[in-house]
Amino acid sequence: MTELNAVPNGPIIVKGTATWTDADGNEQVNEGKGGSVALCRCGLSKSKPFCDGSHNGNFEADPTNIVIND
């Protein structure tokens, strides 16, 4: 199971196994195992696709949760 949690005014937290392609075309894998990764959704991060906290005080968005049963 993979869970995506969009934090209020913050990043998307990916929990579980997920694979995506970053802006440079590199495949990224989050293997889960209790870990999680924070993905930028404000566009301000200097380490995209990952969140570096640049959204603090500069970004507003509603929270949402998505669960993917694979």
Tab-separated table of N, CA and C in Angstrom:
chain	number	residue	atom	x	y	z
A	1	MET	N	0.844	-1.175	0.000
A	1	MET	CA	0.000	0.000	0.000
A	1	MET	C	0.891	1.240	0.000
A	2	THR	N	0.500	2.212	-0.781
A	2	THR	CA	1.192	3.492	-0.837
A	2	THR	C	0.206	4.574	-0.436
A	3	GLU	N	0.648	5.488	0.402
A	3	GLU	CA	-0.223	6.561	0.866
A	3	GLU	C	0.417	7.899	0.552
A	4	LEU	N	-0.373	8.807	-0.012
A	4	LEU	CA	0.071	10.167	-0.300
A	4	LEU	C	-0.696	11.110	0.608
A	5	ASN	N	0.010	11.894	1.374
A	5	ASN	CA	-0.616	12.863	2.274
A	5	ASN	C	-0.113	14.255	1.923
A	6	ALA	N	-1.011	15.099	1.424
A	6	ALA	CA	-0.652	16.488	1.151
A	6	ALA	C	-0.836	17.268	2.444
A	7	VAL	N	0.253	17.713	3.010
A	7	VAL	CA	0.262	18.441	4.272
A	7	VAL	C	-0.309	19.842	4.037
A	8	PRO	N	-1.141	20.356	4.961
A	8	PRO	CA	-1.648	21.718	4.783
A	8	PRO	C	-0.490	22.709	4.625
A	9	ASN	N	-0.520	23.473	3.551
A	9	ASN	CA	0.512	24.483	3.279
A	9	ASN	C	1.915	23.892	3.230
A	10	GLY	N	2.024	22.624	2.825
A	10	GLY	CA	3.327	21.963	2.803
A	10	GLY	C	3.443	20.911	1.718
A	11	PRO	N	4.383	19.986	1.894
A	11	PRO	CA	4.704	18.997	0.864
A	11	PRO	C	3.706	17.842	0.792
A	12	ILE	N	3.936	16.978	-0.172
A	12	ILE	CA	3.236	15.702	-0.260
A	12	ILE	C	4.153	14.668	0.377
A	13	ILE	N	3.658	13.972	1.384
A	13	ILE	CA	4.415	12.919	2.049
A	13	ILE	C	4.026	11.592	1.407
A	14	VAL	N	5.012	10.862	0.874
A	14	VAL	CA	4.782	9.551	0.263
A	14	VAL	C	5.231	8.490	1.255
A	15	LYS	N	4.289	7.622	1.641
A	15	LYS	CA	4.587	6.511	2.546
A	15	LYS	C	4.311	5.228	1.785
A	16	GLY	N	5.241	4.296	1.840
A	16	GLY	CA	5.087	3.042	1.109
A	16	GLY	C	5.981	3.032	-0.112
A	17	THR	N	5.741	2.099	-1.011
A	17	THR	CA	6.570	1.955	-2.204
A	17	THR	C	6.026	2.810	-3.339
A	18	ALA	N	6.886	3.622	-3.927
A	18	ALA	CA	6.498	4.473	-5.046
A	18	ALA	C	7.711	4.701	-5.940
A	19	THR	N	7.471	4.807	-7.238
A	19	THR	CA	8.516	5.104	-8.217
A	19	THR	C	8.051	6.291	-9.050
A	20	TRP	N	8.933	7.264	-9.280
A	20	TRP	CA	8.595	8.404	-10.106
A	20	TRP	C	9.843	8.885	-10.812
A	21	THR	N	9.650	9.764	-11.796
A	21	THR	CA	10.754	10.334	-12.553
A	21	THR	C	10.906	11.794	-12.153
A	22	ASP	N	12.136	12.196	-11.799
A	22	ASP	CA	12.356	13.577	-11.383
A	22	ASP	C	12.510	14.494	-12.595
A	23	ALA	N	12.720	15.779	-12.354
A	23	ALA	CA	12.797	16.781	-13.415
A	23	ALA	C	13.952	16.542	-14.376
A	24	ASP	N	14.993	15.808	-13.936
A	24	ASP	CA	16.139	15.511	-14.789
A	24	ASP	C	15.996	14.188	-15.523
A	25	GLY	N	14.842	13.514	-15.360
A	25	GLY	CA	14.606	12.242	-16.031
A	25	GLY	C	15.131	11.033	-15.285
A	26	ASN	N	15.576	11.215	-14.051
A	26	ASN	CA	16.099	10.107	-13.254
A	26	ASN	C	14.977	9.416	-12.498
A	27	GLU	N	15.001	8.085	-12.498
A	27	GLU	CA	14.001	7.330	-11.754
A	27	GLU	C	14.317	7.375	-10.264
A	28	GLN	N	13.326	7.684	-9.468
A	28	GLN	CA	13.454	7.739	-8.017
A	28	GLN	C	12.555	6.662	-7.425
A	29	VAL	N	13.033	5.971	-6.398
A	29	VAL	CA	12.261	4.909	-5.770
A	29	VAL	C	12.215	5.135	-4.265
A	30	ASN	N	11.023	5.096	-3.723
A	30	ASN	CA	10.826	5.115	-2.271
A	30	ASN	C	10.376	3.709	-1.917
A	31	GLU	N	11.211	2.963	-1.239
A	31	GLU	CA	10.950	1.551	-0.974
A	31	GLU	C	10.000	1.290	0.183
A	32	GLY	N	9.587	2.317	0.877
A	32	GLY	CA	8.682	2.101	2.001
A	32	GLY	C	9.439	1.616	3.216
A	33	LYS	N	9.122	0.433	3.709
A	33	LYS	CA	9.764	-0.136	4.894
A	33	LYS	C	9.671	0.827	6.068
A	34	GLY	N	8.524	1.461	6.211
A	34	GLY	CA	8.332	2.388	7.317
A	34	GLY	C	8.845	3.784	7.032
A	35	GLY	N	9.571	3.956	5.938
A	35	GLY	CA	10.106	5.269	5.609
A	35	GLY	C	9.129	6.103	4.811
A	36	SER	N	9.470	7.338	4.637
A	36	SER	CA	8.647	8.232	3.839
A	36	SER	C	9.552	9.272	3.191
A	37	VAL	N	9.005	9.959	2.206
A	37	VAL	CA	9.739	11.011	1.526
A	37	VAL	C	8.786	12.187	1.334
A	38	ALA	N	9.307	13.410	1.430
A	38	ALA	CA	8.508	14.619	1.246
A	38	ALA	C	8.803	15.204	-0.130
A	39	LEU	N	7.754	15.354	-0.935
A	39	LEU	CA	7.882	15.907	-2.278
A	39	LEU	C	7.353	17.336	-2.308
A	40	CYS	N	8.094	18.214	-2.973
A	40	CYS	CA	7.716	19.618	-3.086
A	40	CYS	C	6.434	19.761	-3.900
A	41	ARG	N	5.532	20.627	-3.444
A	41	ARG	CA	4.377	20.985	-4.265
A	41	ARG	C	4.202	22.487	-4.366
A	42	CYS	N	5.160	23.257	-3.821
A	42	CYS	CA	5.068	24.718	-3.899
A	42	CYS	C	5.880	25.275	-5.070
A	43	GLY	N	6.848	24.494	-5.559
A	43	GLY	CA	7.698	24.948	-6.651
A	43	GLY	C	8.902	25.763	-6.210
A	44	LEU	N	9.083	25.957	-4.909
A	44	LEU	CA	10.170	26.800	-4.403
A	44	LEU	C	11.411	26.033	-3.966
A	45	SER	N	11.324	24.707	-3.861
A	45	SER	CA	12.429	23.894	-3.358
A	45	SER	C	13.652	23.989	-4.258
A	46	LYS	N	14.817	24.022	-3.645
A	46	LYS	CA	16.084	24.001	-4.393
A	46	LYS	C	16.548	22.563	-4.627
A	47	SER	N	15.826	21.589	-4.070
A	47	SER	CA	16.208	20.178	-4.217
A	47	SER	C	15.051	19.352	-4.780
A	48	LYS	N	14.345	19.924	-5.769
A	48	LYS	CA	13.212	19.234	-6.390
A	48	LYS	C	13.627	17.867	-6.901
A	49	PRO	N	12.810	16.863	-6.801
A	49	PRO	CA	11.396	16.916	-6.444
A	49	PRO	C	11.157	16.898	-4.937
A	50	PHE	N	12.216	16.951	-4.149
A	50	PHE	CA	12.071	16.826	-2.702
A	50	PHE	C	11.834	18.180	-2.043
A	51	CYS	N	11.123	18.155	-0.945
A	51	CYS	CA	10.840	19.364	-0.171
A	51	CYS	C	12.080	19.742	0.644
A	52	ASP	N	12.415	21.038	0.634
A	52	ASP	CA	13.517	21.516	1.475
A	52	ASP	C	13.034	22.552	2.495
A	53	GLY	N	11.713	22.689	2.635
A	53	GLY	CA	11.145	23.621	3.603
A	53	GLY	C	10.945	25.035	3.083
A	54	SER	N	11.234	25.276	1.805
A	54	SER	CA	11.102	26.626	1.247
A	54	SER	C	9.669	27.145	1.262
A	55	HIS	N	8.703	26.257	1.407
A	55	HIS	CA	7.294	26.649	1.402
A	55	HIS	C	6.887	27.427	2.654
A	56	ASN	N	7.647	27.323	3.715
A	56	ASN	CA	7.271	27.939	4.996
A	56	ASN	C	6.985	29.430	4.842
A	57	GLY	N	5.729	29.808	5.074
A	57	GLY	CA	5.317	31.200	4.983
A	57	GLY	C	5.099	31.713	3.575
A	58	ASN	N	5.338	30.860	2.557
A	58	ASN	CA	5.242	31.300	1.163
A	58	ASN	C	4.276	30.488	0.317
A	59	PHE	N	3.498	29.597	0.932
A	59	PHE	CA	2.678	28.678	0.151
A	59	PHE	C	1.431	28.319	0.936
A	60	GLU	N	0.292	28.347	0.254
A	60	GLU	CA	-0.957	27.940	0.883
A	60	GLU	C	-1.651	26.914	0.004
A	61	ALA	N	-2.042	25.800	0.608
A	61	ALA	CA	-2.769	24.759	-0.117
A	61	ALA	C	-3.505	23.886	0.887
A	62	ASP	N	-4.594	23.323	0.435
A	62	ASP	CA	-5.402	22.455	1.284
A	62	ASP	C	-4.770	21.080	1.414
A	63	PRO	N	-5.049	20.402	2.535
A	63	PRO	CA	-4.567	19.024	2.715
A	63	PRO	C	-5.439	18.042	1.945
A	64	THR	N	-4.883	16.884	1.623
A	64	THR	CA	-5.646	15.791	1.023
A	64	THR	C	-4.892	14.495	1.262
A	65	ASN	N	-5.583	13.382	1.236
A	65	ASN	CA	-4.968	12.066	1.420
A	65	ASN	C	-5.439	11.132	0.326
A	66	ILE	N	-4.520	10.324	-0.196
A	66	ILE	CA	-4.828	9.316	-1.213
A	66	ILE	C	-4.161	8.025	-0.787
A	67	VAL	N	-4.900	6.920	-0.814
A	67	VAL	CA	-4.346	5.606	-0.506
A	67	VAL	C	-4.444	4.757	-1.763
A	68	ILE	N	-3.315	4.130	-2.146
A	68	ILE	CA	-3.259	3.262	-3.322
A	68	ILE	C	-2.989	1.854	-2.836
A	69	ASN	N	-3.911	0.964	-3.056
A	69	ASN	CA	-3.735	-0.442	-2.681
A	69	ASN	C	-3.188	-1.187	-3.887
A	70	ASP	N	-1.942	-1.632	-3.798
A	70	ASP	CA	-1.342	-2.341	-4.932
A	70	ASP	C	-1.052	-3.766	-4.595
